[in-house]
PDB file of C-alpha atoms in Angstrom:
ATOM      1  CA  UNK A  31     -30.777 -37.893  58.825  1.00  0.00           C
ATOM      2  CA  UNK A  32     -32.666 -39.334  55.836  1.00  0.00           C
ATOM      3  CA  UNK A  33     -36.574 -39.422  56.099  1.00  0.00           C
ATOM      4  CA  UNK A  34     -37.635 -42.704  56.703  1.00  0.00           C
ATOM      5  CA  UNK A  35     -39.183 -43.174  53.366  1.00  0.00           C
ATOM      6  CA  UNK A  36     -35.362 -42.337  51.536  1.00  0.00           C
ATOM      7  CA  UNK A  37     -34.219 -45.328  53.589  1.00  0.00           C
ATOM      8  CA  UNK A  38     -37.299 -47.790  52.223  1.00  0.00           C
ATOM      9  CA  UNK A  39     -36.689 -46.746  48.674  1.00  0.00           C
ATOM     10  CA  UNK A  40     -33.050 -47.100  48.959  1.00  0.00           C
ATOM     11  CA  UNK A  41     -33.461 -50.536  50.365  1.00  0.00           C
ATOM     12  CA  UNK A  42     -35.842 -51.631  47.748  1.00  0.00           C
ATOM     13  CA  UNK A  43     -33.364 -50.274  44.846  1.00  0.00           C
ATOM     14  CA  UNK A  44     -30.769 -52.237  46.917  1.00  0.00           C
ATOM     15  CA  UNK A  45     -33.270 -55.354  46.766  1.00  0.00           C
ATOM     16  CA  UNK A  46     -34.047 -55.139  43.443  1.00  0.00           C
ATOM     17  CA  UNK A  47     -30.262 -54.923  41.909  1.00  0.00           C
ATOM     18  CA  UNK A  48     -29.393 -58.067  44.148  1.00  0.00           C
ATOM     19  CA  UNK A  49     -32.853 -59.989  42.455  1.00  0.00           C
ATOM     20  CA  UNK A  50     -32.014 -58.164  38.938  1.00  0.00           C
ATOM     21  CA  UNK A  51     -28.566 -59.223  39.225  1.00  0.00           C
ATOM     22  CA  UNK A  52     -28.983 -63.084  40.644  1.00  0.00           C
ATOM     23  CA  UNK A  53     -31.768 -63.603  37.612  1.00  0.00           C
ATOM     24  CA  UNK A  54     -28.894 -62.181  35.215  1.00  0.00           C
ATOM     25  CA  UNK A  55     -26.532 -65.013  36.299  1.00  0.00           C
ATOM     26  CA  UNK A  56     -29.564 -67.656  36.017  1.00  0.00           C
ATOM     27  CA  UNK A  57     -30.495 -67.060  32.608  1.00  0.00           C
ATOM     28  CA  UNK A  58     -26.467 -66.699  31.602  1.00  0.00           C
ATOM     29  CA  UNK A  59     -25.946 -70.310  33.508  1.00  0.00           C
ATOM     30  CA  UNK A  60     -29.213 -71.692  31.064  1.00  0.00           C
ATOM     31  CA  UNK A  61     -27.722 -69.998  28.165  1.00  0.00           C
ATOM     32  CA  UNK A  62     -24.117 -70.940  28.893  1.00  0.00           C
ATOM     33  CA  UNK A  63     -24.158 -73.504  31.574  1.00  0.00           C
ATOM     34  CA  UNK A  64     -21.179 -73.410  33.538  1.00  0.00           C
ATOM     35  CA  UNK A  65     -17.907 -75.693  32.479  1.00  0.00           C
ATOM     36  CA  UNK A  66     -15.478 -78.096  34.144  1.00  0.00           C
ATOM     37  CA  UNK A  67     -12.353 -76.077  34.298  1.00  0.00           C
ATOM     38  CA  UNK A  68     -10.289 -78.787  33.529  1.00  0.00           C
ATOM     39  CA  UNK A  69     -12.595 -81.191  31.180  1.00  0.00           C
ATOM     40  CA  UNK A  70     -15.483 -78.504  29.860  1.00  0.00           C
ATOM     41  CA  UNK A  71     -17.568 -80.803  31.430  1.00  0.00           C
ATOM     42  CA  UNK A  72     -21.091 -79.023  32.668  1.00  0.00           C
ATOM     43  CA  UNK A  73     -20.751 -78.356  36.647  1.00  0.00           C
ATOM     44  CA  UNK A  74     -23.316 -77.228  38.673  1.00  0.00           C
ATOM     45  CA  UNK A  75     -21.199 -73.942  39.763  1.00  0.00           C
ATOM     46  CA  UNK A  76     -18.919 -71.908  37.687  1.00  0.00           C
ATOM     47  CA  UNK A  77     -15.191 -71.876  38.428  1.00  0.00           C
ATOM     48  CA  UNK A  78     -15.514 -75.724  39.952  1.00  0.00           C
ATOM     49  CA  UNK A  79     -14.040 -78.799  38.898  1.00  0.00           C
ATOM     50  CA  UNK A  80     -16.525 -82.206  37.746  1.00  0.00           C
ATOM     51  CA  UNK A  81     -16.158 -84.984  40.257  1.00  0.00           C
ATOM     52  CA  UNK A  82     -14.034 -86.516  38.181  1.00  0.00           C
ATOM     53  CA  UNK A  83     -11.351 -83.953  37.483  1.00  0.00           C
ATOM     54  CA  UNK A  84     -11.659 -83.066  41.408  1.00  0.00           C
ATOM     55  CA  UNK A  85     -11.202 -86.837  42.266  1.00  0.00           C
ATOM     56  CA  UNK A  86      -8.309 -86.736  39.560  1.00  0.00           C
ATOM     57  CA  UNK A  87      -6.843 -83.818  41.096  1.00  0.00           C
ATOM     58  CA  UNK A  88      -3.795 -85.428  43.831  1.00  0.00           C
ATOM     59  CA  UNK A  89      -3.606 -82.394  46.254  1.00  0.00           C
ATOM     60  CA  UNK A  90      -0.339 -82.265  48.377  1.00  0.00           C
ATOM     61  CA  UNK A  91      -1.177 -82.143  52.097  1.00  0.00           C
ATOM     62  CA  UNK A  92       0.937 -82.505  55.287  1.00  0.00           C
ATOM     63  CA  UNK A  93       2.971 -84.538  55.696  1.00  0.00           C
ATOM     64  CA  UNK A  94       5.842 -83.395  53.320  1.00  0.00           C
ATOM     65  CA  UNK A  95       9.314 -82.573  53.116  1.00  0.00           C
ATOM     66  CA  UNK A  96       9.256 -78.989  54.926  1.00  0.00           C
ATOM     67  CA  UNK A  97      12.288 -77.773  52.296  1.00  0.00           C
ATOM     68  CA  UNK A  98      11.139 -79.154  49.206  1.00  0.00           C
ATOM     69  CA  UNK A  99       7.122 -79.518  49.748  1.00  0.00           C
ATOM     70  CA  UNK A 100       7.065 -83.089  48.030  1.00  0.00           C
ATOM     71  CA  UNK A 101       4.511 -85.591  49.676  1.00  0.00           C
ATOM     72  CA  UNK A 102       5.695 -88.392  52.741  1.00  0.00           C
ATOM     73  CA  UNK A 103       3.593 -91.289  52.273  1.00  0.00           C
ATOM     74  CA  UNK A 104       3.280 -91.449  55.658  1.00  0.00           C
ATOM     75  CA  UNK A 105       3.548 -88.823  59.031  1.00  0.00           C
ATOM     76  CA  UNK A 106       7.004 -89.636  60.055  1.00  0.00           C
ATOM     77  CA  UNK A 107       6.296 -86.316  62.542  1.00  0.00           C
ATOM     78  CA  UNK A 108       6.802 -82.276  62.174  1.00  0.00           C
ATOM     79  CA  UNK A 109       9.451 -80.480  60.768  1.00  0.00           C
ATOM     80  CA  UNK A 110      11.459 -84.064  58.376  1.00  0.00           C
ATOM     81  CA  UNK A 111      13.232 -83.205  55.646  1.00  0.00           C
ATOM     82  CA  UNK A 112      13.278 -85.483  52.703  1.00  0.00           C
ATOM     83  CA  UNK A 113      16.433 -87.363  51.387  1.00  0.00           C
ATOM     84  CA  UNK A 114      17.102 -85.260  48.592  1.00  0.00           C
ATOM     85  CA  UNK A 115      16.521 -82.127  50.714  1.00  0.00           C
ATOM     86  CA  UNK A 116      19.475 -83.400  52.665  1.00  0.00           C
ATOM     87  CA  UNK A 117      22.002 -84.643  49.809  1.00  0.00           C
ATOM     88  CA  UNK A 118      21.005 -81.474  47.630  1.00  0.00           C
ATOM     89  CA  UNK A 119      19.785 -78.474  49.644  1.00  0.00           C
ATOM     90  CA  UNK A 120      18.145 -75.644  47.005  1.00  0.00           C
ATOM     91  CA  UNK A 121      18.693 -72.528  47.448  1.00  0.00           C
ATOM     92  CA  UNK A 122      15.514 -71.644  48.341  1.00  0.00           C
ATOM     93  CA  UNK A 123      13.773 -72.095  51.722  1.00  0.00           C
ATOM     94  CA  UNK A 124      10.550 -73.720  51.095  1.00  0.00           C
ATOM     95  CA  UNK A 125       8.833 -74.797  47.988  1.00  0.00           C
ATOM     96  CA  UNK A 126       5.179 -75.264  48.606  1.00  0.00           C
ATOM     97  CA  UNK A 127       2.602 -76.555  45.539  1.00  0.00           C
ATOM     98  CA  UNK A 128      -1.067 -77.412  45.819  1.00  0.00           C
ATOM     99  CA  UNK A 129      -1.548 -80.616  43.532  1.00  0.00           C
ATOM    100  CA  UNK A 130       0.778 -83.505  41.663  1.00  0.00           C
ATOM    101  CA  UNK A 131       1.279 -82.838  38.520  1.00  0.00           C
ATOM    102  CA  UNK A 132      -0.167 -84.870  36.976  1.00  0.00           C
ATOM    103  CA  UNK A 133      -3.932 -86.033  35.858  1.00  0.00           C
ATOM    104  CA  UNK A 134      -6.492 -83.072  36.319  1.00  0.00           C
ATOM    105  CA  UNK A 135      -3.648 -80.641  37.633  1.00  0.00           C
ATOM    106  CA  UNK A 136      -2.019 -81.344  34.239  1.00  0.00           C
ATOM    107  CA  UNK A 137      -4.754 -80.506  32.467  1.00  0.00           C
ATOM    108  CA  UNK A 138      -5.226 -77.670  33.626  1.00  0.00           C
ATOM    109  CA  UNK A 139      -1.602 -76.053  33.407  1.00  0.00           C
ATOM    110  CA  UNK A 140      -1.539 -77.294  29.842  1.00  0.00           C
ATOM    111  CA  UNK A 141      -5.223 -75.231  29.417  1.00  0.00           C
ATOM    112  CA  UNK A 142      -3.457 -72.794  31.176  1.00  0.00           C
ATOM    113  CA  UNK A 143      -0.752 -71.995  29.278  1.00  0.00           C
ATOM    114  CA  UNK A 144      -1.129 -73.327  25.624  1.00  0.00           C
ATOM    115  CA  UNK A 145      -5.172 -73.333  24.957  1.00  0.00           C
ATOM    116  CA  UNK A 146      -5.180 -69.151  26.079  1.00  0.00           C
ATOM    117  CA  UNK A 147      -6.774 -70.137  29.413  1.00  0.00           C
ATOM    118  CA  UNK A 148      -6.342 -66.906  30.809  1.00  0.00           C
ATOM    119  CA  UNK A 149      -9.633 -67.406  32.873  1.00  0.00           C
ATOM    120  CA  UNK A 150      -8.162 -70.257  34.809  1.00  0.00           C
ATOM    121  CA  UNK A 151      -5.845 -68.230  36.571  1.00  0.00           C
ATOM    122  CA  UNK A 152      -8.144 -66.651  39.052  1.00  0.00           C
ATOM    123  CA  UNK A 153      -9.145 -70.359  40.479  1.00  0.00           C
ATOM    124  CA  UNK A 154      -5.611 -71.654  40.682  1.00  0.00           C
ATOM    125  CA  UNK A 155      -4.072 -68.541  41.849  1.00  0.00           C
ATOM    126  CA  UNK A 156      -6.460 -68.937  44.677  1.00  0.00           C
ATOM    127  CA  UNK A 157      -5.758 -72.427  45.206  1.00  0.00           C
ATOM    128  CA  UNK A 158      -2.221 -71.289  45.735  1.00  0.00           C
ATOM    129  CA  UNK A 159      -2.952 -69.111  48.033  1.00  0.00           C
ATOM    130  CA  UNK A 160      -4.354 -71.199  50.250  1.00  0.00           C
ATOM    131  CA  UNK A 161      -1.520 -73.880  50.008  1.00  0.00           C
ATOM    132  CA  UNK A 162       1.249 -71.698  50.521  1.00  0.00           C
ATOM    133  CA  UNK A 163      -0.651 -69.217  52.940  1.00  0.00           C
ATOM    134  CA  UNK A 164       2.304 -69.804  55.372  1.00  0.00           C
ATOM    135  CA  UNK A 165       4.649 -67.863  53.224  1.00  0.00           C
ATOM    136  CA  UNK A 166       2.474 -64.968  51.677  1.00  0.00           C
ATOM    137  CA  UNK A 167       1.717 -61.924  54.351  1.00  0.00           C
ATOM    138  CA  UNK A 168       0.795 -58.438  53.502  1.00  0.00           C
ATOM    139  CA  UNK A 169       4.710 -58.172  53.936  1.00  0.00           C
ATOM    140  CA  UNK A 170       5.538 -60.315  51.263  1.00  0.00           C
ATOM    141  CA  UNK A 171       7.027 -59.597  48.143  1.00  0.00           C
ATOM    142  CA  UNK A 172       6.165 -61.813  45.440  1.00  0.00           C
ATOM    143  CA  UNK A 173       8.224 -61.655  42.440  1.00  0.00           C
ATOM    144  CA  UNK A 174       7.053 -64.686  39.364  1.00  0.00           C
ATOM    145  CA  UNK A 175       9.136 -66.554  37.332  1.00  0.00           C
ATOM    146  CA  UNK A 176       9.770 -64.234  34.242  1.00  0.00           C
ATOM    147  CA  UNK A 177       9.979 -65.421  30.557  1.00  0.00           C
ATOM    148  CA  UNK A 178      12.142 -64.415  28.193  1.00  0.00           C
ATOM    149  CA  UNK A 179      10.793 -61.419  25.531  1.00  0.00           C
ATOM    150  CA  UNK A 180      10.789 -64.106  22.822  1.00  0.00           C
ATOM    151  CA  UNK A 181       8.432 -66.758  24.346  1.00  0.00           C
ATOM    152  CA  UNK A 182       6.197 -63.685  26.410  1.00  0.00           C
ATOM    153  CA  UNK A 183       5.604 -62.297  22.128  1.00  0.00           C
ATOM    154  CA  UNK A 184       4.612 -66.003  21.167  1.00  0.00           C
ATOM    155  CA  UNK A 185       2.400 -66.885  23.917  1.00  0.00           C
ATOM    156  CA  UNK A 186       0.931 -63.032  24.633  1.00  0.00           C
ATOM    157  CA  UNK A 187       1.372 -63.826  28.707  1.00  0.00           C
ATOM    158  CA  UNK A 188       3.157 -65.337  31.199  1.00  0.00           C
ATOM    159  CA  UNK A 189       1.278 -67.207  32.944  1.00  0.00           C
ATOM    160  CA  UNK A 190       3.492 -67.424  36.146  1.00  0.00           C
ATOM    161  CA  UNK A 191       2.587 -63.959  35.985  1.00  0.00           C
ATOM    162  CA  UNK A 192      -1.074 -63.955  36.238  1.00  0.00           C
ATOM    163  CA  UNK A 193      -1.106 -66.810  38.853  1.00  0.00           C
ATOM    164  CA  UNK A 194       1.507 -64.650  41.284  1.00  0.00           C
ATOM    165  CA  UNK A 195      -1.091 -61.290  40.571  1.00  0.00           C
ATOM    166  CA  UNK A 196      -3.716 -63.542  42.030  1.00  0.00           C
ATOM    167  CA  UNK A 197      -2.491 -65.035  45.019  1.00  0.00           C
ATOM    168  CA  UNK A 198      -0.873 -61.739  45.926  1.00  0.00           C
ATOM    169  CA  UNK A 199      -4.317 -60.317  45.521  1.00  0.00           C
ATOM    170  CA  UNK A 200      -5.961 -63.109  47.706  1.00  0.00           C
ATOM    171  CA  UNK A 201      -3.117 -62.702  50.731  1.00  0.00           C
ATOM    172  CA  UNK A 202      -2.573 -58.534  50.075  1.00  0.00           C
ATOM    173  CA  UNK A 203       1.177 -59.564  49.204  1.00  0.00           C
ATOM    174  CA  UNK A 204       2.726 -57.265  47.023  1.00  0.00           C
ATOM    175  CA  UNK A 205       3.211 -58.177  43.797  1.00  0.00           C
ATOM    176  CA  UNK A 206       6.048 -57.056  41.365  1.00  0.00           C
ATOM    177  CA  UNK A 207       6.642 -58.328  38.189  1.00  0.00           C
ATOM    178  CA  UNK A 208       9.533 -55.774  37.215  1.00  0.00           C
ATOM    179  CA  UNK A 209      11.960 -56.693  39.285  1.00  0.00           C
ATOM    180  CA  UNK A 210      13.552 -60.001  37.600  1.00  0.00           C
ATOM    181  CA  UNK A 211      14.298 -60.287  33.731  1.00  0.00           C
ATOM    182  CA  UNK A 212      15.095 -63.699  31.384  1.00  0.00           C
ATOM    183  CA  UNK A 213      17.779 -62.056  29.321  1.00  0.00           C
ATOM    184  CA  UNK A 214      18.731 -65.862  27.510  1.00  0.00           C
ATOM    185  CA  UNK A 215      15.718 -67.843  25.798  1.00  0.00           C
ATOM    186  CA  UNK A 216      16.907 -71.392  26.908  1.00  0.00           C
ATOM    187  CA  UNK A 217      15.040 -74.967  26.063  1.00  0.00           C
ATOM    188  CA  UNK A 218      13.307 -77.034  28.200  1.00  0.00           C
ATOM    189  CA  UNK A 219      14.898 -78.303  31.273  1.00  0.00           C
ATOM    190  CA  UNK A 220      13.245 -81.313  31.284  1.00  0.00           C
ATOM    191  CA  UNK A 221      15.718 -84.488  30.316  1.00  0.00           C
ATOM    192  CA  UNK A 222      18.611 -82.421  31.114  1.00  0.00           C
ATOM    193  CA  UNK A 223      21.494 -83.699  33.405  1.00  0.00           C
ATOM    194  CA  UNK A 224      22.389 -81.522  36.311  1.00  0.00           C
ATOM    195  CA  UNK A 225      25.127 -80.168  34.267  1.00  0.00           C
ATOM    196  CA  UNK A 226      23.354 -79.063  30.745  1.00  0.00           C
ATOM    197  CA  UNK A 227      20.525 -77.549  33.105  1.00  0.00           C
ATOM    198  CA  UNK A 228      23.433 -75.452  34.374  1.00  0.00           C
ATOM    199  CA  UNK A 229      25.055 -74.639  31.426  1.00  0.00           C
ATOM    200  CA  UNK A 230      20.916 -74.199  29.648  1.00  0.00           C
ATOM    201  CA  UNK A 231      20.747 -71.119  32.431  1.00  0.00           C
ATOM    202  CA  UNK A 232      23.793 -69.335  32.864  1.00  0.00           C
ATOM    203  CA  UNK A 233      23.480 -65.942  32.327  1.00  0.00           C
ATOM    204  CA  UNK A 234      19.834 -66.298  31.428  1.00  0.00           C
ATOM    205  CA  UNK A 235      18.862 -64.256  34.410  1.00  0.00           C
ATOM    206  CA  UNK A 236      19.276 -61.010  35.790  1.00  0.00           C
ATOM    207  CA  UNK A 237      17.712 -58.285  38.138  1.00  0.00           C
ATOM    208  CA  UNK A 238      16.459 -55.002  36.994  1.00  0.00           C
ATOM    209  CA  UNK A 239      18.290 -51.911  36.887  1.00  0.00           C
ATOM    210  CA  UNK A 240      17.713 -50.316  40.462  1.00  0.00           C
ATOM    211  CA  UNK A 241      15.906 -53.861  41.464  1.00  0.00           C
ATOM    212  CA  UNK A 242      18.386 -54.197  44.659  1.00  0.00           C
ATOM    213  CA  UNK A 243      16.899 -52.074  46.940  1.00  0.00           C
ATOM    214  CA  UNK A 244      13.105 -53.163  46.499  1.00  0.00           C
ATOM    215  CA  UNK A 245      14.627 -56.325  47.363  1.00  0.00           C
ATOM    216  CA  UNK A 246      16.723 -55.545  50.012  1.00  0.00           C
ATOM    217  CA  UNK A 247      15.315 -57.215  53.837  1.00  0.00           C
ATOM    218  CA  UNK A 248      12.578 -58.743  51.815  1.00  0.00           C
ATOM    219  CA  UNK A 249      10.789 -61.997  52.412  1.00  0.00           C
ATOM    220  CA  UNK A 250      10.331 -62.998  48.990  1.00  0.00           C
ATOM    221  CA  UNK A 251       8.154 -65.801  47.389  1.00  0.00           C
ATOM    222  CA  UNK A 252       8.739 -66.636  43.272  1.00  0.00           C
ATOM    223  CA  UNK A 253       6.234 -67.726  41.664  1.00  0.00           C
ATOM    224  CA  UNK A 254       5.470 -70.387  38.563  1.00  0.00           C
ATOM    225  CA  UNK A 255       3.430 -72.853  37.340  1.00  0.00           C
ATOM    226  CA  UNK A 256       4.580 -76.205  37.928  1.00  0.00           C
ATOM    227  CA  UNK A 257       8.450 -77.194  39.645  1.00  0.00           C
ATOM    228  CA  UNK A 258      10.217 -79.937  37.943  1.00  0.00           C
ATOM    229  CA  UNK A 259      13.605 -79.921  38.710  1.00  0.00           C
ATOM    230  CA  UNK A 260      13.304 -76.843  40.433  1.00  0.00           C
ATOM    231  CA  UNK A 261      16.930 -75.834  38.486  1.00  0.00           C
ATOM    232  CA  UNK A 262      15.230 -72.428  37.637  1.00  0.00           C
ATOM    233  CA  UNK A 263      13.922 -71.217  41.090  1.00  0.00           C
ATOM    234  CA  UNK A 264      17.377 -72.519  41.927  1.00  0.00           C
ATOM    235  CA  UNK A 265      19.015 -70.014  39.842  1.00  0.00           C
ATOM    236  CA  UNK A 266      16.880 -66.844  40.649  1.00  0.00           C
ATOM    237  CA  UNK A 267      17.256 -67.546  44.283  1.00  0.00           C
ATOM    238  CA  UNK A 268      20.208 -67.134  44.382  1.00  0.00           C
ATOM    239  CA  UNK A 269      20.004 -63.971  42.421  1.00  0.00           C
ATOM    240  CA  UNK A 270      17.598 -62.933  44.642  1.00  0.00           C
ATOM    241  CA  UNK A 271      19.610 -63.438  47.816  1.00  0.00           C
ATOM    242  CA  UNK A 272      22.685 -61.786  46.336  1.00  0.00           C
ATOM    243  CA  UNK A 273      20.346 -58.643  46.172  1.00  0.00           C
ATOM    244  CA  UNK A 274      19.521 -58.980  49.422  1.00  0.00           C
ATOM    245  CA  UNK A 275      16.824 -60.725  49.998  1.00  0.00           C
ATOM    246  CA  UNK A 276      16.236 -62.021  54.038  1.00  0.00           C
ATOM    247  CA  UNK A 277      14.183 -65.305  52.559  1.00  0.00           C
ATOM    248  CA  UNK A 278      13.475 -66.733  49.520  1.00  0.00           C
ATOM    249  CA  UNK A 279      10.135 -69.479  49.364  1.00  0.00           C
ATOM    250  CA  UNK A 280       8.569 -70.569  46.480  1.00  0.00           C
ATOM    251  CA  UNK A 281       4.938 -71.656  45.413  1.00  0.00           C
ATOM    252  CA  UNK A 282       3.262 -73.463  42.243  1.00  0.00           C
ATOM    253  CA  UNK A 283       0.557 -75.125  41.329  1.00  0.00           C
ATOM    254  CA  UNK A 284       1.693 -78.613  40.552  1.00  0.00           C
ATOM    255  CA  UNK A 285       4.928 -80.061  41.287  1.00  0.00           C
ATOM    256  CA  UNK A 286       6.787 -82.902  39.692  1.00  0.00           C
ATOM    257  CA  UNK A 287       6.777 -85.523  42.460  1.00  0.00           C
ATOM    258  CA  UNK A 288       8.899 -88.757  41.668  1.00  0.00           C
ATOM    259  CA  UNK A 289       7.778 -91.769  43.859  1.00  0.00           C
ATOM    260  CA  UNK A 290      10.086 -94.062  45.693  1.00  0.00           C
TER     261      UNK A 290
END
């Protein structure tokens, strides 16, 4: 056992790294005062959101379609499914996002991905954590949306990639980014009837050599940052359940939700 003396000093070393370390972050917040993460806005906490953005910010709550995870505008009770859940069943089991996308949620996808806003995916990989905590467990394999070689060069990351790393990290999922490859660089899906989205993604997919028996049994959840048509997740979950996969969910950030 220590002397009693090694425990005071130790707890006044202890002490004085906590008071050392909380004046460090007070003279970097007067220096640098902390930013909006959607606006740049001051705030008076780092990694927050100015009333503004936060009011602009249209998080999706219950009650929504349980297959598709688009907003009800009212509680028409547990467990509906939406219309176009029922005429056009995905492939997937449950798509879960935390915000509209559009206004603040937007903004910050588009800061996100095309102003090198690497920083911002700590905050909304956390966010989607905690909306789709339901489908991430320590058993959960979480697998995101992968870009093709072409765009990954051009842009330096993918972002769907750093959001899955952090809600895997928040829930203990495991995360693997190996496992599913875009083989075809395609355009944009948006505008696209049924049909050219199709034709845009055949072949564009594929898993990895030896990829089948990591996903084998699996519950797997894939990962992006915003579902529009949701023709992609479409595609790889089916790919995904051809490998074997027991479940396939997926989980955004901001989904594409069209009223009436």
């Amino acid at each position: 056992m220590a002397p009693p003396f090694i425990d005071r000093f130790d707890g006044w070393i202890a002490g004085a790294r906590r008071a050392a370390n909380v004046a460090g972050r007070a003279l970097l917040d007067f220096a640098l005062p902390p930013q909006c993460l959607a606006c740049a806005k001051p705030v008076t906490e780092a990694g927050g959101l100015c009333v503004a953005c936060w009011s602009g910010l249209r998080l999706i709550e219950r009650p929504y379609c349980e297959r598709l995870g688009a907003p009800f505008p009212a509680d028409y009770g547990p467990g509906l499914l939406s219309p176009a859940a029922i005429a056009n069943p995905p492939a997937y089991d449950r798509a879960r996002a935390v915000a509209r996308f559009d206004g603040a949620a937007r903004e910050l996808v588009h800061r996100l991905k095309y102003a090198d806003g690497v920083h911002l995916a700590r905050p909304l990989g956390a966010m989607m954590a905690r909306a789709g905590h339901e489908l991430l467990t320590p058993e959960t394999l979480v697998l995101p949306v992968p870009l093709h070689r072409g765009r990954l060069w051009r842009r330096r990351f993918n972002q769907a990639a750093l959001l899955a790393r952090e809600a895997a990290r928040a829930t203990k999922a495991e995360l693997r980014a190996d496992l599913l490859l875009r083989v075809k660089a395609t355009r944009p899906q948006v505008g696209l009837t049924a049909a050219q989205r199709a034709e845009n993604l055949a072949g564009a997919f594929r898993i990895a050599d030896g990829a089948a028996a990591a996903l084998r049994g699996r519950r797997v959840v894939l990962v992006d940052d915003v579902l529009t048509t949701g023709a992609t997740v479409d595609r790889l979950s089916r790919l995904v359940r051809r490998a074997g996969a027991s479940s396939v969910d997926v989980l955004v950030f901001a989904l594409v939700v069209k009223d009436g």
